[in-house]
């Protein structure tokens, strides 16, 4: 089966006064239809930029993007507009991603109007249909965003993203701004919609328990590069890259009796501007040796489990 | 300044029936509705709840830094080391703030003054509260080192620091005068997990060293599990469940607490669906009669909606405000047996 989305060696660099910022560097993966890939990493690791570059909100610097097997990397103008309908995004902050001067109804209606595919009465009908799909009461149609709570606003963002029946949706931290009880409501909604509509998700988040719950596969990013990639279960059961291990052990566990020994990383994420060749995590890595400062290759350690670390086998023995 | 040692009989911090309201135009926001809690020296209390539950308002009431216009403490007492802070003059309060009690604010990006050197911002607290024997600049440099920032960065400005480092500066300010009580309001929420782990470790170390009492305001059950001794679950300005960490995590009793635990995606489970709590927190300008959680509670009966909130305390001090607690326990047992 052709994957819905495939990226090969995708790069996105930003010029800055101090040099080139390597936000996304040589990232490759595929997502099959109806599946979810989770992208995790700390702030500034390039996970949001990756999502935005795939759906052409940023122009890529290098590499290729395929949608349903077609290379869409270089599309422009009308062709790009057509492809964009199939790829949508749900933003992190439901407080700033909705137009404060538009009613809920007109925000949800907008994609239909822009697409010019429907008559006025069809648009009306479809808007109401969408509102009930994401669980917004019809009585709220003329409300403004400031009158809604975070959970409802995020539902509006979801409705807007799904209006033109996309195949692929980038969910950029869609529940990070919500309280746990509301977060669970929205996560269940996203899952229900995925099953009903066969949606393919890329789920960007820094919350490891959310990503574990929603993803089929997970990519762990560090400073623009994917350091580890495998099935969600496998990643939590058998993390191999030292960064993944540190990330997982830093999560405060709700189990009060089983206090696991935590590996606390020293130092902070370094700058992605003009990075040196070699492993970008080496500066903080407790296992770093001379060889880590040479360019690293991705290795398939076990079927479907990819790690970019030259010492992965030695570390396992330690 | 030498801090007087008081008798250990009453807890260091004691809040009794605190009520706080915000008035705006013609509405009254009932932010805190009768909160009572105790905290001893060196202990950590986790204050857990959703946005708008009143957690920050409680902390600000202790510091008496609620906004002058609109906010009003309409009932209750707050005893700090035996003194009711609500009766103190502003001059006396100034001596307490930053010295006896200090607060770490949620957002390190906005808590620092962008046009003042970070070192000077730490030195300022020391200058205000210490006698002349302590050199503020020296103490500030010491504090920087304690929080893991080289002292030579004293002369830099906040924008030259990363998020994690800024939060460490905020912590250095809060701890510069060895406070007896530290109020940490979502102190690590804005940080990445690996940095959060560093910062929590640091706070824990310093707390142990100076025997500081701490109120940790958070919505992250994981942090509570790792750090706190006691936990208060707060909802619509009331404490619904209150007890030791073991009591709350091993025997959650209130339907809201149970709901909160159920809504967290588990790290090990493979559940297809999460169990959200239906509905939304109540509007604080228009709280429901009776138990504030009753509109969302699957066990709510007419009694909950009318007569209000029960109060139940076990012998070992586990408090739960639910009038159907015994019935719910029985129902749960029957469910489990099935």
XYZ file of C-alpha atoms in Angstrom:
656
model
C 0.000 0.000 0.000
C 1.240 3.479 -0.783
C 1.750 5.468 2.383
C -0.398 8.604 2.651
C 2.601 10.700 3.584
C 6.228 9.979 2.974
C 9.126 12.324 3.571
C 12.645 11.628 2.421
C 15.624 13.505 3.832
C 13.483 16.542 4.516
C 15.400 19.667 5.469
C 14.270 23.066 6.620
C 16.901 25.686 7.365
C 16.272 29.249 8.426
C 18.841 31.974 7.789
C 19.591 33.998 10.935
C 22.069 36.833 11.568
C 24.305 34.358 13.395
C 24.275 31.574 10.843
C 21.964 28.916 9.473
C 19.460 27.411 11.859
C 18.956 23.734 11.115
C 15.369 23.336 12.287
C 14.728 20.081 10.449
C 17.682 18.097 9.217
C 17.432 14.963 7.100
C 14.182 13.591 8.430
C 12.612 10.567 6.705
C 9.503 8.563 7.561
C 6.241 7.263 6.135
C 2.722 7.114 7.521
C 0.202 4.528 6.310
C -3.467 5.362 5.884
C -5.417 5.559 9.126
C -2.281 5.524 11.271
C -0.777 8.077 13.615
C 2.842 8.987 13.866
C 3.824 10.755 17.076
C 6.664 13.249 17.011
C 8.154 14.041 20.405
C 10.975 16.217 21.589
C 11.704 19.297 23.645
C 10.879 22.862 22.703
C 13.045 24.015 19.850
C 13.810 20.546 18.502
C 11.981 21.281 15.243
C 8.925 19.091 15.687
C 6.400 21.815 14.821
C 8.541 23.039 11.935
C 8.584 19.491 10.588
C 4.775 19.325 10.567
C 4.429 22.730 9.020
C 7.010 22.023 6.341
C 5.211 18.839 5.289
C 1.942 20.674 4.677
C 3.771 23.517 2.923
C 3.307 26.220 5.515
C 7.081 26.516 5.233
C 8.930 25.937 2.004
C 11.333 23.028 2.421
C 15.064 23.587 1.979
C 15.787 20.086 0.705
C 14.428 16.556 0.472
C 11.121 15.292 -0.828
C 7.519 15.107 0.353
C 5.088 12.579 -1.125
C 1.310 12.590 -0.731
C -0.305 9.323 -1.880
C 2.870 8.529 -3.797
C 3.009 11.834 -5.706
C 5.926 14.167 -5.184
C 4.412 17.419 -3.918
C 7.654 19.066 -2.800
C 7.811 21.652 -5.535
C 4.119 22.327 -6.132
C 3.086 25.953 -6.492
C -0.034 28.017 -7.136
C -3.254 26.277 -8.141
C -1.845 22.786 -7.847
C -0.598 23.458 -4.350
C -3.985 24.857 -3.375
C -5.655 21.654 -4.516
C -3.235 19.511 -2.520
C -3.621 21.693 0.544
C -7.250 20.678 0.903
C -6.020 17.185 1.618
C -3.596 18.301 4.309
C -4.737 20.279 7.317
C -3.430 21.360 10.671
C -4.861 21.714 14.172
C -2.931 24.323 16.101
C -1.677 24.244 19.648
C -3.274 27.286 21.108
C -7.029 27.433 20.661
C -6.903 30.946 22.111
C -4.849 32.509 19.351
C -5.632 30.305 16.368
C -9.251 31.444 16.033
C -10.208 34.843 14.641
C -11.646 36.706 17.654
C -13.966 38.737 15.418
C -15.557 35.788 13.650
C -18.425 33.760 15.024
C -17.878 30.037 15.500
C -20.139 29.385 12.550
C -18.262 31.621 10.166
C -14.894 30.192 11.226
C -16.097 26.669 10.477
C -17.810 27.785 7.292
C -14.776 29.521 5.861
C -13.062 26.500 4.248
C -16.277 25.683 2.350
C -16.526 29.234 1.071
C -12.882 29.332 0.015
C -13.112 25.996 -1.808
C -15.989 27.325 -3.976
C -17.329 23.794 -4.280
C -20.653 24.194 -2.574
C -23.840 26.175 -2.923
C -25.001 28.438 -0.126
C -27.531 25.983 1.237
C -25.043 23.128 1.094
C -22.554 25.186 3.050
C -25.159 25.895 5.699
C -26.016 22.227 6.014
C -22.395 21.075 6.078
C -21.438 23.614 8.716
C -24.108 22.329 11.072
C -23.126 18.756 10.301
C -19.516 19.517 11.243
C -20.540 21.233 14.448
C -22.471 18.195 15.585
C -19.616 15.920 14.468
C -17.158 17.588 16.835
C -19.750 18.046 19.579
C -20.469 21.777 19.569
C -24.038 22.706 20.446
C -25.985 24.356 17.658
C -26.945 27.174 20.018
C -23.284 28.268 20.065
C -23.138 28.936 16.325
C -23.277 32.693 16.733
C -20.910 32.818 19.704
C -17.466 34.328 19.527
C -14.281 32.490 20.559
C -13.903 34.483 23.793
C -17.235 33.110 24.972
C -16.020 29.512 24.749
C -13.712 27.526 26.991
C -10.470 25.986 25.738
C -11.930 22.556 25.027
C -14.749 23.920 22.894
C -12.400 26.251 21.053
C -10.183 23.328 20.198
C -13.260 21.522 18.870
C -13.840 24.489 16.572
C -10.228 24.196 15.398
C -10.796 20.507 14.699
C -14.031 21.177 12.809
C -12.294 23.756 10.646
C -9.443 21.368 9.861
C -11.828 18.572 8.879
C -14.191 20.695 6.758
C -12.792 19.741 3.370
C -12.329 16.093 4.280
C -8.546 15.998 4.376
C -6.588 12.758 4.295
C -3.765 13.957 6.475
C -3.939 16.143 9.564
C -1.006 17.580 11.491
C -2.038 17.864 15.138
C 0.407 20.366 16.615
C 0.147 19.997 20.412
C -3.667 20.064 20.176
C -4.297 19.234 23.839
C -1.341 20.881 25.581
C -3.342 23.953 26.609
C -6.225 21.921 28.057
C -6.929 20.521 31.513
C -6.672 16.729 31.897
C -10.391 16.070 32.104
C -10.990 18.125 28.942
C -7.834 16.789 27.284
C -9.270 13.275 27.495
C -12.487 14.458 25.809
C -10.557 15.960 22.886
C -8.213 12.969 22.515
C -11.207 10.628 22.353
C -12.804 12.882 19.735
C -9.657 12.832 17.582
C -9.523 9.061 17.790
C -13.208 8.660 16.955
C -12.828 10.898 13.903
C -9.770 8.973 12.785
C -11.674 5.690 12.857
C -14.788 7.086 11.185
C -12.998 8.960 8.442
C -9.815 6.958 7.983
C -7.691 9.985 8.830
C -3.925 9.886 8.971
C -2.373 11.924 11.768
C 0.971 13.353 12.573
C 0.764 14.122 16.273
C 3.309 16.609 17.567
C 3.619 16.829 21.334
C 5.983 16.957 24.261
C 3.663 14.959 26.506
C 4.906 11.384 26.561
C 1.781 9.820 28.033
C -0.412 11.469 25.385
C 1.874 10.342 22.583
C 1.950 6.816 23.963
C -1.827 6.743 23.978
C -2.496 8.102 20.516
C 0.409 6.957 18.303
C 1.136 3.840 16.311
C 4.717 4.865 15.617
C 6.877 7.456 17.353
C 9.780 9.599 16.163
C 11.979 11.129 18.845
C 13.589 14.352 17.680
C 16.587 16.172 19.044
C 17.812 19.429 17.519
C 16.234 18.856 14.123
C 17.165 15.211 13.756
C 15.290 11.992 14.404
C 17.349 10.030 16.928
C 15.004 7.096 17.343
C 11.971 5.787 15.498
C 9.855 2.695 16.134
C 6.461 1.419 17.229
C 5.007 3.230 20.228
C 4.943 0.141 22.453
C 8.474 -0.802 21.531
C 9.779 2.689 22.296
C 8.417 2.630 25.822
C 9.417 -0.970 26.455
C 12.878 -0.791 24.938
C 14.210 2.750 24.450
C 17.690 2.515 22.958
C 18.999 6.007 22.263
C 20.482 7.661 25.375
C 18.322 10.734 24.757
C 15.113 8.713 24.576
C 16.097 6.970 27.788
C 16.722 10.257 29.558
C 13.484 11.719 28.214
C 11.440 8.777 29.402
C 13.074 8.669 32.805
C 12.473 12.406 33.326
C 8.708 11.955 33.200
C 7.355 12.108 36.722
C 5.499 8.857 37.246
C 2.145 8.758 39.035
C 3.171 5.509 40.684
C 4.061 6.564 44.225
C 5.404 3.229 45.381
C 7.718 2.505 42.536
C 10.251 5.299 42.637
C 12.448 4.598 39.686
C 15.932 5.948 39.667
C 15.982 8.865 37.348
C 18.730 9.828 34.984
C 18.875 13.571 35.179
C 20.511 15.172 32.204
C 23.053 17.863 32.775
C 22.952 20.983 30.682
C 20.362 22.138 28.231
C 19.510 21.770 24.603
C 22.255 23.493 22.610
C 21.805 25.872 19.730
C 20.660 24.525 16.357
C 22.561 27.304 14.589
C 25.459 25.988 12.519
C 25.563 22.636 14.327
C 28.779 20.652 14.162
C 28.771 17.319 12.363
C 28.248 14.314 14.582
C 25.643 13.500 17.174
C 23.945 16.666 18.394
C 23.133 15.101 21.729
C 26.787 14.257 22.443
C 27.326 17.386 24.568
C 24.788 16.178 27.150
C 25.160 12.449 26.645
C 26.629 10.475 29.554
C 27.991 7.891 27.091
C 29.628 10.267 24.609
C 33.048 9.319 23.247
C 35.307 10.618 20.479
C 33.444 8.652 17.782
C 30.195 10.494 18.584
C 31.579 13.660 17.035
C 31.759 11.969 13.630
C 28.678 11.983 11.367
C 26.163 9.366 12.556
C 24.190 6.832 10.546
C 20.738 5.525 11.240
C 20.720 1.822 11.993
C 17.849 -0.657 12.084
C 18.654 -2.329 15.379
C 15.707 -4.691 15.265
C 12.950 -4.884 12.633
C 11.247 -1.487 12.499
C 13.357 0.004 15.290
C 15.699 2.694 13.994
C 18.342 4.378 16.134
C 20.925 6.995 15.251
C 23.713 6.337 17.725
C 27.098 4.789 17.028
C 27.333 3.313 20.529
C 23.864 1.794 20.685
C 25.126 -1.791 20.974
C 27.782 -1.007 23.577
C 25.338 1.038 25.665
C 22.897 -1.835 25.775
C 25.572 -3.977 27.370
C 26.443 -1.392 30.002
C 17.709 38.410 60.358
C 17.326 35.893 63.095
C 14.101 34.056 62.779
C 12.378 33.322 66.029
C 11.735 29.711 66.728
C 8.111 29.253 67.663
C 6.557 26.381 69.512
C 5.867 23.430 67.245
C 2.301 22.962 68.500
C 0.347 24.629 65.722
C 1.408 24.042 62.133
C 3.536 26.682 60.469
C 0.823 27.636 58.011
C -2.808 27.313 58.918
C -5.653 28.425 56.691
C -9.165 28.414 58.130
C -12.297 28.759 56.010
C -10.767 31.128 53.496
C -13.269 32.854 51.198
C -12.123 35.065 48.332
C -14.294 36.886 45.827
C -13.583 38.944 42.750
C -16.114 41.619 41.928
C -16.574 42.905 38.410
C -19.354 45.197 37.223
C -22.396 43.361 38.472
C -20.939 39.896 38.856
C -19.233 38.191 41.749
C -16.677 35.498 40.985
C -16.605 33.018 43.840
C -12.961 32.028 43.519
C -12.286 30.420 46.892
C -15.162 29.113 48.978
C -14.147 27.977 52.426
C -10.715 26.415 52.143
C -8.955 25.098 55.247
C -5.521 23.524 55.301
C -2.440 23.020 57.428
C 1.205 22.805 56.551
C 4.145 22.008 58.803
C 7.795 23.040 58.424
C 9.664 21.050 55.813
C 6.492 19.517 54.408
C 5.189 19.807 50.865
C 1.523 20.178 50.026
C 0.324 19.626 46.473
C -2.596 21.791 45.427
C -4.124 20.075 42.428
C -6.989 21.239 40.254
C -8.089 22.510 36.895
C -7.779 26.007 35.463
C -9.899 28.416 37.480
C -10.208 26.145 40.507
C -8.761 28.856 42.737
C -5.262 27.464 43.334
C -3.353 30.627 42.488
C -5.862 32.773 44.387
C -5.125 30.808 47.558
C -1.385 31.351 47.134
C -1.834 35.035 46.439
C -4.048 35.365 49.509
C -1.253 34.021 51.698
C 1.113 36.623 50.247
C -1.656 39.238 50.294
C -0.908 40.153 46.695
C -4.416 39.890 45.312
C -5.270 42.814 43.033
C -6.397 45.862 45.036
C -9.360 46.491 42.834
C -12.015 43.827 42.715
C -10.489 41.077 44.816
C -11.534 40.700 48.407
C -10.913 38.183 51.141
C -14.404 38.036 52.602
C -13.898 35.367 55.202
C -11.491 33.158 57.039
C -8.086 33.426 58.628
C -4.537 32.700 57.528
C -2.039 32.018 60.300
C 1.621 32.138 59.494
C 3.793 31.075 62.377
C 0.933 31.914 64.737
C 0.193 35.384 63.319
C -2.921 36.144 61.304
C -1.550 37.707 58.120
C -4.921 39.150 57.227
C -4.661 41.512 60.184
C -1.127 42.710 59.531
C -0.356 46.180 58.205
C 1.146 46.639 54.757
C 4.517 47.545 56.314
C 4.552 44.309 58.270
C 3.515 42.356 55.175
C 6.457 43.777 53.259
C 8.808 42.276 55.790
C 7.177 38.898 55.292
C 7.052 38.853 51.501
C 10.234 37.536 49.964
C 11.618 36.834 53.414
C 9.342 34.501 55.357
C 7.174 33.600 52.385
C 8.148 33.761 48.760
C 6.544 32.708 45.553
C 7.808 31.209 42.316
C 5.531 32.366 39.550
C 4.328 30.271 36.686
C 5.904 31.977 33.736
C 9.645 32.631 33.985
C 9.484 34.637 30.777
C 7.379 37.362 32.402
C 8.430 37.117 36.050
C 11.799 38.794 35.446
C 12.439 42.433 34.679
C 13.795 42.507 31.115
C 15.853 45.675 31.593
C 17.591 44.761 34.846
C 20.627 42.506 35.209
C 19.607 39.114 36.591
C 22.094 39.372 39.441
C 20.686 42.699 40.570
C 17.223 41.205 40.614
C 18.409 38.594 43.097
C 20.414 41.130 45.117
C 17.355 43.360 45.435
C 15.531 40.880 47.682
C 18.601 40.421 49.854
C 19.112 44.192 50.152
C 15.489 44.644 51.240
C 15.399 41.951 53.844
C 18.829 41.496 55.337
C 20.800 43.572 57.776
C 23.999 45.193 56.611
C 26.214 42.261 57.440
C 25.236 40.416 54.299
C 26.629 41.743 51.050
C 23.697 41.511 48.614
C 25.902 41.102 45.559
C 27.905 38.344 47.152
C 24.770 36.562 48.288
C 23.245 36.894 44.795
C 26.327 35.311 43.240
C 26.151 32.544 45.787
C 22.499 31.937 44.894
C 23.345 31.797 41.177
C 25.922 29.103 41.891
C 23.422 27.197 44.046
C 20.914 27.054 41.206
C 23.622 25.951 38.806
C 24.389 29.164 36.948
C 28.019 30.412 36.849
C 28.371 33.537 39.033
C 29.943 35.527 36.199
C 26.567 35.598 34.477
C 25.392 37.999 37.216
C 25.754 40.908 34.813
C 23.649 39.471 32.006
C 20.053 40.264 31.126
C 17.101 37.826 31.113
C 16.960 37.626 27.310
C 20.426 36.091 27.303
C 19.122 33.146 29.329
C 17.160 30.106 28.167
C 13.751 29.268 29.647
C 15.152 26.763 32.121
C 17.843 29.177 33.286
C 15.347 32.015 33.701
C 13.221 29.773 35.877
C 16.311 28.983 37.937
C 16.917 32.704 38.388
C 13.319 33.069 39.586
C 13.956 30.245 42.036
C 17.166 31.916 43.193
C 15.193 35.106 43.913
C 12.551 33.155 45.796
C 15.109 31.301 47.907
C 17.651 34.092 48.439
C 16.395 34.884 51.946
C 15.842 31.245 52.983
C 12.070 31.566 53.253
C 10.134 29.379 55.661
C 7.363 28.935 53.157
C 7.723 28.630 49.415
C 4.727 28.928 47.099
C 5.547 27.303 43.780
C 2.810 28.172 41.310
C 3.185 25.828 38.326
C 6.905 26.466 38.671
C 7.907 23.928 36.038
C 4.901 23.819 33.744
C 6.534 25.977 31.088
C 9.689 23.842 31.043
C 10.648 20.737 29.097
C 10.612 17.458 31.003
C 14.365 17.019 31.228
C 14.761 20.592 32.513
C 11.728 20.147 34.767
C 13.466 17.176 36.373
C 16.570 19.315 37.018
C 14.550 22.168 38.525
C 12.404 19.917 40.744
C 15.524 18.204 42.026
C 17.069 21.546 42.829
C 13.990 22.779 44.708
C 13.871 19.493 46.629
C 17.529 19.766 47.674
C 17.197 23.344 48.851
C 13.974 22.531 50.654
C 15.661 19.757 52.568
C 18.644 21.947 53.403
C 16.604 24.827 54.831
C 13.598 22.833 56.095
C 11.284 24.960 53.978
C 7.564 24.297 53.820
C 6.217 24.321 50.288
C 2.880 24.575 48.550
C 3.209 23.160 45.082
C 0.467 24.272 42.741
C 0.193 22.036 39.724
C -2.130 20.047 37.548
C 0.469 17.340 36.915
C -0.278 14.269 39.039
C 3.155 12.890 38.200
C 4.958 15.765 39.913
C 2.656 15.478 42.904
C 3.483 11.790 43.166
C 7.204 12.491 43.089
C 7.420 15.512 45.350
C 4.520 16.019 47.770
C 3.756 14.723 51.253
C 0.138 15.844 51.315
C -2.339 16.518 48.546
C -5.424 18.729 48.330
C -7.713 18.247 45.355
C -9.418 21.527 44.662
C -12.458 22.178 42.512
C -14.500 25.368 42.093
C -12.769 26.963 45.063
C -13.304 24.093 47.487
C -11.113 21.286 48.651
C -12.977 18.132 47.682
C -10.397 15.687 48.945
C -7.465 16.169 51.267
C -5.016 13.719 52.711
C -1.535 12.288 52.594
C -0.116 11.366 49.214
C -0.595 7.687 49.995
C -4.243 8.217 50.929
C -5.013 10.173 47.774
C -3.084 7.988 45.326
C -3.894 4.591 46.826
C -7.439 5.237 47.999
C -8.891 8.101 45.954
C -12.411 8.484 47.287
C -14.106 11.535 45.847
C -15.686 10.915 42.423
C -13.776 13.933 41.068
C -10.419 12.602 42.223
C -11.256 9.206 40.773
C -12.268 10.935 37.530
C -9.023 12.898 37.380
C -6.906 9.774 37.718
C -9.009 8.030 35.084
C -8.557 10.842 32.565
C -4.753 10.623 32.507
C -3.496 8.466 29.646
C -1.543 5.662 31.275
C 2.055 5.017 30.325
C 1.648 1.272 30.297
C -1.937 0.541 29.383
C -3.261 -0.010 25.914
C -6.729 1.338 26.475
C -8.484 2.344 23.286
C -10.478 5.153 24.884
C -9.698 7.511 27.716
C -12.257 8.196 30.430
C -12.843 11.923 30.422
C -14.996 13.634 33.016
C -18.050 14.760 31.070
C -19.026 18.393 31.023
C -17.107 21.438 32.147
C -16.094 23.044 35.444
C -18.905 25.289 36.733
C -19.085 29.009 36.073
C -17.620 30.646 39.204
C -20.081 33.531 38.951
C -22.944 31.101 39.094
C -22.003 28.061 41.148
C -24.538 25.248 41.321
C -26.399 24.692 44.562
C -25.097 21.878 46.653
C -21.944 20.066 45.604
C -20.093 22.020 42.881
C -19.118 18.780 41.154
C -22.644 17.351 41.081
C -23.474 18.458 37.491
C -20.555 16.343 36.215
C -20.729 13.525 38.741
C -22.045 10.159 37.615
C -23.105 9.334 41.155
C -24.951 12.590 41.877
C -28.366 12.283 43.491
C -30.978 14.873 44.432
C -29.359 15.074 47.821
C -26.039 16.219 46.253
C -27.766 18.845 44.171
C -29.748 20.285 47.065
C -28.246 19.788 50.465
C -24.734 20.189 49.397
C -21.446 18.932 50.111
C -20.899 16.289 52.760
C -17.894 16.127 54.946
C -16.226 12.895 55.809
C -13.005 12.270 57.642
C -11.390 8.950 58.418
C -9.527 8.393 61.651
C -6.180 8.984 60.024
C -7.228 12.353 58.651
C -8.241 11.548 55.075
C -10.899 14.147 54.273
C -13.460 13.830 51.529
C -16.337 16.164 50.819
C -18.991 13.956 49.363
C -22.299 13.091 50.969
C -22.653 9.756 49.160
C -19.229 8.414 49.979
C -20.441 5.232 51.691
C -22.923 4.395 48.941
C -20.318 5.002 46.250
C -17.835 2.763 48.032
C -20.448 0.034 48.162
C -21.341 0.474 44.500
C -17.688 0.293 43.526
C -17.173 -2.860 45.538
C -20.119 -4.472 43.786
C -18.768 -3.372 40.398
C -15.387 -4.849 41.216
C -16.933 -8.139 42.261
C -18.702 -8.425 38.949
